[in-house]
Structure formats: structure tokens, C-alpha cells
Amino acid sequence: MKAIRVERLGPPDVMELQDVPAPTPGPGEVRIEVEAVGINFADVLSVAGEYLTRTRVPYTPGMEFAGIVESLGEGVTGVQVGQRVAALGGSGALARYSVVNAAGLIPVPENLSGAQAAAFPVSYFTAYHGLKTLGRGVEGEWVLVQAAAGALGTASIQLAKAMGMHVIALASTEEKLALARDLGADVTILQDDPDRVQKVRDAAGGKGVPLILEVVGGKRFQESLDMAAPQGRIIVIGNASREQANLRPVELMKRNLTVTGLWLTSLMNDRAATMQAAQALAGLVGSGKVTPQVGPTYALADSARAFQDLLDRKTTGKVIIEP
Ligand code: NDP
């Protein structure tokens, strides 16, 4: 079968299309014919060797995908051959077939296409945990969403609006801000507007924003502290700038700020939080109240270009690769 292989870590063009044997499902595993792979910023970092977990080469990238169950390993129950499922694994999705543990499969609501299902797990679970589980956002409260037209950003806007929150969206271009408004953002501000800190504070009533989903990091992290309201909660989800941020704890003390880290991979081990998020999201997606934003779609052979476009901030919604 065709698969993307990475033999040495580096920029997206280290990815090669190769012919490799199709994987065989072991006990408790299923083999899925991949329809669509959702590409995350984490995939780009993983290929570069800069992710939170160490990347071992050679490997096939791709952690989030949707497809049709093609065969079952020994002892698998509760899953049917022919069923459409979404899956979240460590790697291996950028291929015609991928093998995953049956316990990690996510049922796909009937109203979603393969691409929409592949755009769903990482962004929506992360957005839910950022807004609710860790962010403790409530109806009527303001939230600041950075990189608002991206995969996580569009999911965050939709979920925040579904929860009755008010959204301030930051993004790098007017086109991206227009998408954020289409999805319901109440206030949109260019991320490089020279008056952005004051504009964000004013939009939230003058005192700053009570909840911030921080995904840029570096020197922008200090700005998030400046944009926060007294007792504000800053949920650190990403570091798209790939620069280190400085945090002086005394600054948190002065305004009673809380900074909380969020990494979906480790939060998935919290069974109760995962079940609660899954239930809430199934209701919202199943009823059509939120719709995963499918972004540009690429063929498997164009995977390196897809990764580079994501890195170059050219994309909106979830970047999809169809093997
Ligand atoms: P996106 O689709 O949001 O794409 C990344 C976006 O980041 C770009 O479009 C760009 O938007 C913005 N950005 C800001 N500064 C930079 C920069 N210096 N270089 C490149 N992009 C920049 O990707 P994802 O939805 O996959 O991820 C968004 C963020 O959330 C990432 O930091 C990612 O690591 C994080 N994340 C973390 C998770 C976790 O478990 N902790 C789970 C999911 C995502 P703009 O042009 O508008 O600035």
C-alpha cells in the first residue's frame, strides 16, 4: 500500500511517499481503510522532532483520521466491518490502511462526512476541555480565541457560542477574521493590530478577558497576561510561535491570575472528563449545532505541501489529506 514515511526528522519535505506492506491487526485491534486524515500542528512538530513526545524514525505520521473498518483482530467485539469510525492514535494514519486499538475508536454521527469526522476529535475535545473542563467557562462570559480561523480556533468559536459565551477572535488576516465572524465571533481583531491589547480589554468591558485560550506562546504569552481580567484563567494549549515564553509568577499574584496547561493526550487518561466531553460533543455535533470546519484537502502524495501550508499559516479549518 502507499504510505508516507519519515526516515529522518526535519521540515515537511522529509516526508516521502513509499510502497509498504499493509499492517495486520493484532488481538484487540482493527484495520481501517483510511478515508481522511486530519492534520494537526502537532503532526508538523512531530515530523520536526519538536513535539512533547519523542518521535522515533522511521515512521508514518498522522494521528487523527476517519475511515471504514475493514477487518477485525482477535477478540474484538462491538465494532462491525463496514462501520465508519474516527480514531485518535499516535501515528500511522497517512496510509491507505491503518491499524488501531478498538478501544480507542470514536463513533461517527451519521450526519458527518469522512473529512468532517477526521476534523473532529483533536480540535473539538481540546476546545471543550479548554473552555469547560479546565477553563470553567460559563454562559455570558467572554473568551479570547487566538488563531481563530485554524482548526482549534474554529472549533473553539463554535463551542463557545453553543455554550452561550461571548467570543473575541484574533487572527492574522482579514479573511481569517471574516471566517471567525461567520462562525459567530462577536468581536474580531487582527493579531498584529498595534492596539490589540487595549482593543481586547475594551471589548470585554474594559477590565480584560476572564478566559483566554493561549496557542501562540513566545512573546505573545506576555500579551495574554496583559489581556486577562483580574482572576482571569489562561489555558495554555499551544506554542505555534515555537518560541519560549517567560513567566514571572509574581505577575500572576498581582492580579490573581491562573495559568493552566492543557495537553489532550494526557487528559484522555481522565476517563470521567473524556466521557463527559464525548457526551456533550456527540449531542452538539449529532444535532448539527456545531459542524467541523473542513479546510483545504490534499492527496497523499501532496502531504509535504499540506504540512508546509499549515506551517506557513495559509490554511483555515482542519487541513485534510485523503489517501
Ligand atoms: P491551526 O489550524 O490553528 O494552524 C496553526 C495556526 O497558528 C496558524 O494558522 C496561525 O494562525 C497560528 N499561528 C500563530 N503564530 C504562528 C506562527 N508563528 N507560526 C505558525 N502559525 C502561527 O492548527 P491546530 O488547530 O492544529 O493547532 C493550533 C494550536 O493549538 C497549535 O499551537 C497546536 O499545537 C495547539 N493544539 C494543542 C493541543 C493540545 O492538546 N495541547 C491540541 C490541539 C492543538 P494565524 O495566521 O491566524 O495567526
Short mmCIF file of C-alpha atoms and ligand atoms in Angstrom, two decimals:
data_model
loop_
_atom_site.label_atom_id
_atom_site.label_comp_id
_atom_site.label_asym_id
_atom_site.label_seq_id
_atom_site.Cartn_x
_atom_site.Cartn_y
_atom_site.Cartn_z
CA MET A 1 0.00 0.00 0.00
CA LYS A 2 1.01 3.66 -0.37
CA ALA A 3 2.11 5.39 2.84
CA ILE A 4 4.03 8.46 3.90
CA ARG A 5 7.32 7.58 5.59
CA VAL A 6 9.71 9.77 7.56
CA GLU A 7 13.24 8.40 7.86
CA ARG A 8 14.90 11.48 9.35
CA LEU A 9 13.33 14.34 11.29
CA GLY A 10 13.11 17.80 9.77
CA PRO A 11 10.90 20.17 7.76
CA PRO A 12 7.83 18.79 5.90
CA ASP A 13 9.81 17.86 2.77
CA VAL A 14 11.49 14.96 4.62
CA MET A 15 8.18 13.10 4.10
CA GLU A 16 8.28 10.55 1.28
CA LEU A 17 5.53 8.54 -0.43
CA GLN A 18 6.57 4.87 -0.35
CA ASP A 19 5.13 1.40 -1.01
CA VAL A 20 4.99 -0.56 2.25
CA PRO A 21 3.19 -3.74 3.40
CA ALA A 22 -0.31 -3.13 4.81
CA PRO A 23 -0.36 -3.54 8.63
CA THR A 24 -2.10 -6.59 10.15
CA PRO A 25 -4.45 -6.13 13.14
CA GLY A 26 -3.30 -7.93 16.30
CA PRO A 27 -5.56 -9.02 19.19
CA GLY A 28 -7.90 -6.20 20.18
CA GLU A 29 -7.05 -4.15 17.09
CA VAL A 30 -8.91 -3.23 13.91
CA ARG A 31 -7.69 -2.38 10.43
CA ILE A 32 -9.31 0.69 8.95
CA GLU A 33 -9.41 1.78 5.33
CA VAL A 34 -8.48 5.43 5.76
CA GLU A 35 -10.85 7.94 4.14
CA ALA A 36 -9.47 11.19 5.52
CA VAL A 37 -6.65 12.26 7.85
CA GLY A 38 -6.92 15.43 9.94
CA ILE A 39 -3.59 17.26 10.08
CA ASN A 40 -2.70 18.97 13.33
CA PHE A 41 0.05 21.42 14.20
CA ALA A 42 1.28 18.57 16.42
CA ASP A 43 1.95 16.45 13.29
CA VAL A 44 4.20 19.19 11.91
CA LEU A 45 6.08 19.41 15.23
CA SER A 46 6.32 15.62 15.40
CA VAL A 47 7.98 15.38 11.95
CA ALA A 48 10.34 18.18 13.01
CA GLY A 49 11.23 16.31 16.24
CA GLU A 50 9.86 19.20 18.35
CA TYR A 51 6.73 17.60 19.82
CA LEU A 52 6.04 16.86 23.50
CA THR A 53 6.78 13.17 22.93
CA ARG A 54 9.92 11.89 21.22
CA THR A 55 9.45 10.90 17.56
CA ARG A 56 11.13 7.60 16.66
CA VAL A 57 12.01 7.15 12.98
CA PRO A 58 11.26 5.61 10.58
CA TYR A 59 7.55 6.16 10.99
CA THR A 60 4.31 7.09 9.26
CA PRO A 61 2.83 10.35 10.62
CA GLY A 62 -0.88 11.03 11.12
CA MET A 63 -2.65 10.77 14.48
CA GLU A 64 -6.27 11.62 13.67
CA PHE A 65 -8.37 10.05 10.95
CA ALA A 66 -11.68 8.61 9.86
CA GLY A 67 -12.37 5.57 7.75
CA ILE A 68 -14.23 2.31 7.31
CA VAL A 69 -13.49 -0.73 9.49
CA GLU A 70 -12.02 -3.30 7.08
CA SER A 71 -11.04 -6.23 9.32
CA LEU A 72 -11.06 -7.17 13.00
CA GLY A 73 -8.26 -8.64 15.10
CA GLU A 74 -8.84 -11.47 17.56
CA GLY A 75 -11.28 -10.76 20.39
CA VAL A 76 -12.71 -7.50 19.02
CA THR A 77 -16.40 -7.01 19.85
CA GLY A 78 -18.80 -4.10 19.48
CA VAL A 79 -17.35 -2.96 16.14
CA GLN A 80 -18.68 -4.01 12.74
CA VAL A 81 -16.79 -4.42 9.48
CA GLY A 82 -18.06 -1.65 7.18
CA GLN A 83 -18.74 0.80 10.03
CA ARG A 84 -17.39 4.37 9.70
CA VAL A 85 -15.28 5.34 12.71
CA ALA A 86 -12.89 8.10 13.74
CA ALA A 87 -9.68 7.29 15.58
CA LEU A 88 -7.02 9.06 17.52
CA GLY A 89 -3.70 7.25 17.68
CA GLY A 90 -0.07 8.23 18.00
CA SER A 91 0.87 7.89 14.32
CA GLY A 92 0.36 5.74 11.20
CA ALA A 93 -2.68 7.37 9.60
CA LEU A 94 -1.07 8.77 6.43
CA ALA A 95 -1.56 5.48 4.59
CA ARG A 96 -4.21 3.51 2.74
CA TYR A 97 -4.77 1.30 5.82
CA SER A 98 -4.09 1.97 9.49
CA VAL A 99 -4.33 -0.34 12.50
CA VAL A 100 -5.55 0.97 15.87
CA ASN A 101 -6.74 -0.40 19.19
CA ALA A 102 -10.51 -0.99 19.03
CA ALA A 103 -10.92 0.57 22.49
CA GLY A 104 -9.85 3.97 21.11
CA LEU A 105 -12.42 4.16 18.30
CA ILE A 106 -14.81 7.09 18.27
CA PRO A 107 -18.30 6.52 16.80
CA VAL A 108 -19.12 8.96 13.99
CA PRO A 109 -22.55 10.65 13.92
CA GLU A 110 -24.36 9.78 10.67
CA ASN A 111 -24.58 13.41 9.59
CA LEU A 112 -20.78 13.73 9.22
CA SER A 113 -18.71 13.01 6.10
CA GLY A 114 -15.37 11.19 6.38
CA ALA A 115 -13.49 14.51 6.17
CA GLN A 116 -15.71 16.13 8.82
CA ALA A 117 -15.21 13.10 11.09
CA ALA A 118 -11.43 13.38 10.65
CA ALA A 119 -11.62 17.09 11.51
CA PHE A 120 -13.39 16.41 14.77
CA PRO A 121 -11.59 14.53 17.60
CA VAL A 122 -8.47 16.59 18.40
CA SER A 123 -9.86 20.07 17.84
CA TYR A 124 -13.26 19.61 19.46
CA PHE A 125 -12.12 17.64 22.51
CA THR A 126 -9.33 20.17 23.06
CA ALA A 127 -11.69 23.11 22.64
CA TYR A 128 -14.20 21.54 25.03
CA HIS A 129 -11.58 20.90 27.71
CA GLY A 130 -10.14 24.39 27.25
CA LEU A 131 -13.49 26.11 27.52
CA LYS A 132 -15.18 23.87 30.06
CA THR A 133 -13.25 21.13 31.89
CA LEU A 134 -10.20 23.29 32.67
CA GLY A 135 -11.42 26.75 31.62
CA ARG A 136 -14.67 26.55 33.62
CA GLY A 137 -16.29 28.95 31.16
CA VAL A 138 -19.90 29.93 31.85
CA GLU A 139 -22.75 31.37 29.82
CA GLY A 140 -22.44 35.11 29.25
CA GLU A 141 -18.67 35.16 29.91
CA TRP A 142 -16.10 36.50 27.42
CA VAL A 143 -13.44 34.21 25.97
CA LEU A 144 -10.44 35.13 23.80
CA VAL A 145 -9.71 32.70 20.96
CA GLN A 146 -6.30 33.04 19.26
CA ALA A 147 -5.52 31.67 15.76
CA ALA A 148 -9.31 31.83 15.46
CA ALA A 149 -9.60 30.61 11.85
CA GLY A 150 -7.48 27.50 12.42
CA ALA A 151 -8.72 24.02 13.28
CA LEU A 152 -8.75 24.53 17.04
CA GLY A 153 -9.83 28.16 16.68
CA THR A 154 -12.92 27.43 14.58
CA ALA A 155 -13.89 24.58 16.94
CA SER A 156 -13.42 26.89 19.95
CA ILE A 157 -15.62 29.63 18.48
CA GLN A 158 -18.42 27.21 17.65
CA LEU A 159 -18.37 25.52 21.04
CA ALA A 160 -18.10 28.79 22.97
CA LYS A 161 -21.12 30.17 21.11
CA ALA A 162 -23.05 26.94 21.68
CA MET A 163 -22.30 27.40 25.41
CA GLY A 164 -23.67 30.95 25.32
CA MET A 165 -20.29 32.66 25.72
CA HIS A 166 -19.11 35.88 24.01
CA VAL A 167 -16.10 35.45 21.74
CA ILE A 168 -13.22 37.78 20.87
CA ALA A 169 -11.26 36.29 17.96
CA LEU A 170 -7.67 37.08 16.97
CA ALA A 171 -6.19 36.03 13.62
CA SER A 172 -3.54 37.22 11.18
CA THR A 173 -5.64 38.32 8.16
CA GLU A 174 -8.97 39.98 7.39
CA GLU A 175 -10.11 36.83 5.53
CA LYS A 176 -9.49 34.75 8.63
CA LEU A 177 -11.38 37.26 10.77
CA ALA A 178 -14.32 37.09 8.33
CA LEU A 179 -14.48 33.32 8.82
CA ALA A 180 -14.41 33.81 12.60
CA ARG A 181 -17.36 36.22 12.30
CA ASP A 182 -19.25 33.75 10.09
CA LEU A 183 -18.89 31.18 12.86
CA GLY A 184 -20.28 33.60 15.43
CA ALA A 185 -17.33 35.53 16.89
CA ASP A 186 -18.69 38.74 18.45
CA VAL A 187 -15.52 40.84 18.12
CA THR A 188 -12.62 40.25 15.72
CA ILE A 189 -9.18 41.90 15.94
CA LEU A 190 -6.11 41.48 13.77
CA GLN A 191 -3.42 39.69 15.69
CA ASP A 192 -0.83 42.29 14.64
CA ASP A 193 -3.03 45.35 15.29
CA PRO A 194 -0.73 47.72 17.21
CA ASP A 195 -3.55 48.47 19.71
CA ARG A 196 -4.61 44.82 20.11
CA VAL A 197 -4.09 44.60 23.88
CA GLN A 198 -6.24 47.66 24.61
CA LYS A 199 -8.86 46.66 22.00
CA VAL A 200 -9.23 43.20 23.55
CA ARG A 201 -9.52 44.64 27.05
CA ASP A 202 -12.10 47.21 25.89
CA ALA A 203 -14.16 44.61 24.02
CA ALA A 204 -14.56 42.60 27.21
CA GLY A 205 -15.87 45.59 29.14
CA GLY A 206 -12.61 47.40 29.94
CA LYS A 207 -11.23 45.09 32.63
CA GLY A 208 -9.84 42.40 30.34
CA VAL A 209 -10.93 38.89 29.40
CA PRO A 210 -11.82 36.29 32.07
CA LEU A 211 -10.85 33.27 29.91
CA ILE A 212 -8.07 33.03 27.30
CA LEU A 213 -7.21 30.05 25.10
CA GLU A 214 -3.49 30.62 24.53
CA VAL A 215 -1.99 28.88 21.50
CA VAL A 216 0.77 31.17 20.21
CA GLY A 217 3.27 31.38 23.09
CA GLY A 218 6.62 33.19 22.92
CA LYS A 219 6.35 36.93 23.46
CA ARG A 220 2.60 36.74 22.79
CA PHE A 221 2.20 34.90 26.09
CA GLN A 222 3.01 38.11 27.98
CA GLU A 223 0.27 39.81 25.97
CA SER A 224 -2.21 37.18 27.07
CA LEU A 225 -1.38 38.06 30.67
CA ASP A 226 -1.93 41.75 29.83
CA MET A 227 -5.27 40.99 28.13
CA ALA A 228 -6.58 38.94 31.08
CA ALA A 229 -9.10 40.29 33.59
CA PRO A 230 -8.32 40.16 37.33
CA GLN A 231 -8.73 36.49 38.40
CA GLY A 232 -8.59 35.57 34.72
CA ARG A 233 -7.85 32.00 33.59
CA ILE A 234 -5.28 31.46 30.83
CA ILE A 235 -5.34 27.97 29.37
CA VAL A 236 -2.01 27.21 27.69
CA ILE A 237 -2.78 24.90 24.77
CA GLY A 238 -0.12 25.55 22.17
CA ASN A 239 3.09 27.23 21.20
CA ALA A 240 2.64 27.93 17.48
CA SER A 241 5.40 30.57 17.57
CA ARG A 242 7.83 27.79 18.63
CA GLU A 243 9.49 30.39 20.91
CA GLN A 244 9.94 30.14 24.65
CA ALA A 245 7.78 32.35 26.88
CA ASN A 246 8.87 33.93 30.15
CA LEU A 247 6.55 33.63 33.11
CA ARG A 248 7.22 35.57 36.32
CA PRO A 249 4.93 34.04 38.95
CA VAL A 250 4.71 37.34 40.81
CA GLU A 251 2.73 38.76 37.86
CA LEU A 252 0.09 36.09 38.43
CA MET A 253 -0.02 37.00 42.12
CA LYS A 254 -0.61 40.69 41.47
CA ARG A 255 -3.86 40.10 39.56
CA ASN A 256 -4.80 36.66 40.93
CA LEU A 257 -4.37 35.08 37.50
CA THR A 258 -4.42 31.33 36.89
CA VAL A 259 -2.34 29.69 34.17
CA THR A 260 -3.35 26.09 33.38
CA GLY A 261 -1.68 23.75 30.88
CA LEU A 262 -3.80 21.54 28.59
CA TRP A 263 -2.45 18.57 26.66
CA LEU A 264 -5.21 16.42 25.16
CA THR A 265 -3.05 13.28 25.02
CA SER A 266 -2.60 13.13 28.79
CA LEU A 267 -6.11 14.40 29.54
CA MET A 268 -7.56 11.46 27.57
CA ASN A 269 -6.42 9.26 30.51
CA ASP A 270 -9.01 11.05 32.67
CA ARG A 271 -11.90 8.73 31.86
CA ALA A 272 -14.59 10.84 33.55
CA ALA A 273 -13.55 14.06 31.78
CA THR A 274 -13.32 12.26 28.43
CA MET A 275 -16.76 10.67 28.81
CA GLN A 276 -18.32 13.99 29.78
CA ALA A 277 -16.74 15.76 26.81
CA ALA A 278 -17.74 12.93 24.44
CA GLN A 279 -21.34 13.09 25.59
CA ALA A 280 -21.59 16.86 25.26
CA LEU A 281 -19.89 16.87 21.85
CA ALA A 282 -21.95 13.98 20.47
CA GLY A 283 -25.09 15.97 21.29
CA LEU A 284 -23.83 19.17 19.67
CA VAL A 285 -22.38 17.53 16.55
CA GLY A 286 -25.15 14.95 16.15
CA SER A 287 -27.82 17.66 16.23
CA GLY A 288 -25.89 19.78 13.70
CA LYS A 289 -25.41 22.65 16.22
CA VAL A 290 -21.68 22.57 15.52
CA THR A 291 -20.12 21.46 12.23
CA PRO A 292 -16.42 20.57 11.95
CA GLN A 293 -14.74 23.04 9.58
CA VAL A 294 -13.04 21.11 6.80
CA GLY A 295 -10.20 23.18 5.35
CA PRO A 296 -8.07 22.55 2.25
CA THR A 297 -7.90 18.92 1.12
CA TYR A 298 -4.77 17.29 -0.35
CA ALA A 299 -3.87 13.94 -1.91
CA LEU A 300 -1.47 11.64 -0.01
CA ALA A 301 1.33 12.45 -2.49
CA ASP A 302 0.97 16.16 -1.56
CA SER A 303 1.36 15.61 2.19
CA ALA A 304 4.54 17.70 2.43
CA ARG A 305 2.76 20.65 0.79
CA ALA A 306 -0.19 20.26 3.18
CA PHE A 307 2.16 20.35 6.20
CA GLN A 308 4.07 23.35 4.79
CA ASP A 309 0.84 25.29 4.11
CA LEU A 310 -0.27 24.71 7.72
CA LEU A 311 3.13 25.89 8.97
CA ASP A 312 3.02 28.95 6.68
CA ARG A 313 -0.37 29.97 8.14
CA LYS A 314 -2.04 29.64 4.72
CA THR A 315 -4.86 27.36 5.89
CA THR A 316 -8.17 27.73 7.69
CA GLY A 317 -10.22 24.99 9.37
CA LYS A 318 -8.78 21.49 9.53
CA VAL A 319 -6.27 20.52 6.84
CA ILE A 320 -7.33 17.15 5.39
CA ILE A 321 -5.32 14.55 3.48
CA GLU A 322 -7.22 11.87 1.57
CA PRO A 323 -5.11 8.73 0.91
P1 NDP B 1 -4.22 25.65 13.20
O1 NDP B 1 -5.12 25.14 12.16
O2 NDP B 1 -4.77 26.59 14.22
O3 NDP B 1 -2.94 26.30 12.50
C1 NDP B 1 -1.98 26.98 13.24
C2 NDP B 1 -2.31 28.48 13.33
O4 NDP B 1 -1.49 29.07 14.33
C3 NDP B 1 -1.97 29.25 12.06
O5 NDP B 1 -2.98 29.19 11.10
C4 NDP B 1 -1.77 30.67 12.59
O6 NDP B 1 -2.99 31.40 12.59
C5 NDP B 1 -1.38 30.45 14.06
N1 NDP B 1 -0.04 30.96 14.32
C6 NDP B 1 0.26 31.95 15.16
N2 NDP B 1 1.56 32.20 15.19
C7 NDP B 1 2.13 31.34 14.33
C8 NDP B 1 3.46 31.12 13.93
N3 NDP B 1 4.47 31.84 14.41
N4 NDP B 1 3.68 30.13 13.03
C9 NDP B 1 2.67 29.40 12.55
N5 NDP B 1 1.38 29.59 12.92
C10 NDP B 1 1.12 30.55 13.80
O7 NDP B 1 -3.53 24.43 13.95
P2 NDP B 1 -4.11 23.47 15.10
O8 NDP B 1 -5.56 23.69 15.29
O9 NDP B 1 -3.60 22.10 14.84
O10 NDP B 1 -3.33 23.97 16.39
C11 NDP B 1 -3.46 25.29 16.92
C12 NDP B 1 -2.61 25.37 18.17
O11 NDP B 1 -3.19 24.57 19.18
C13 NDP B 1 -1.17 24.85 17.97
O12 NDP B 1 -0.32 25.61 18.78
C14 NDP B 1 -1.26 23.42 18.48
O13 NDP B 1 -0.04 22.91 18.88
C15 NDP B 1 -2.27 23.59 19.62
N6 NDP B 1 -3.00 22.38 19.97
C16 NDP B 1 -2.73 21.81 21.17
C17 NDP B 1 -3.42 20.72 21.62
C18 NDP B 1 -3.14 20.19 22.98
O14 NDP B 1 -3.56 19.09 23.33
N7 NDP B 1 -2.45 20.94 23.81
C19 NDP B 1 -4.41 20.04 20.76
C20 NDP B 1 -4.68 20.75 19.53
C21 NDP B 1 -3.97 21.86 19.15
P3 NDP B 1 -2.93 32.99 12.31
O15 NDP B 1 -2.36 33.10 10.93
O16 NDP B 1 -4.33 33.46 12.41
O17 NDP B 1 -2.03 33.58 13.37
#
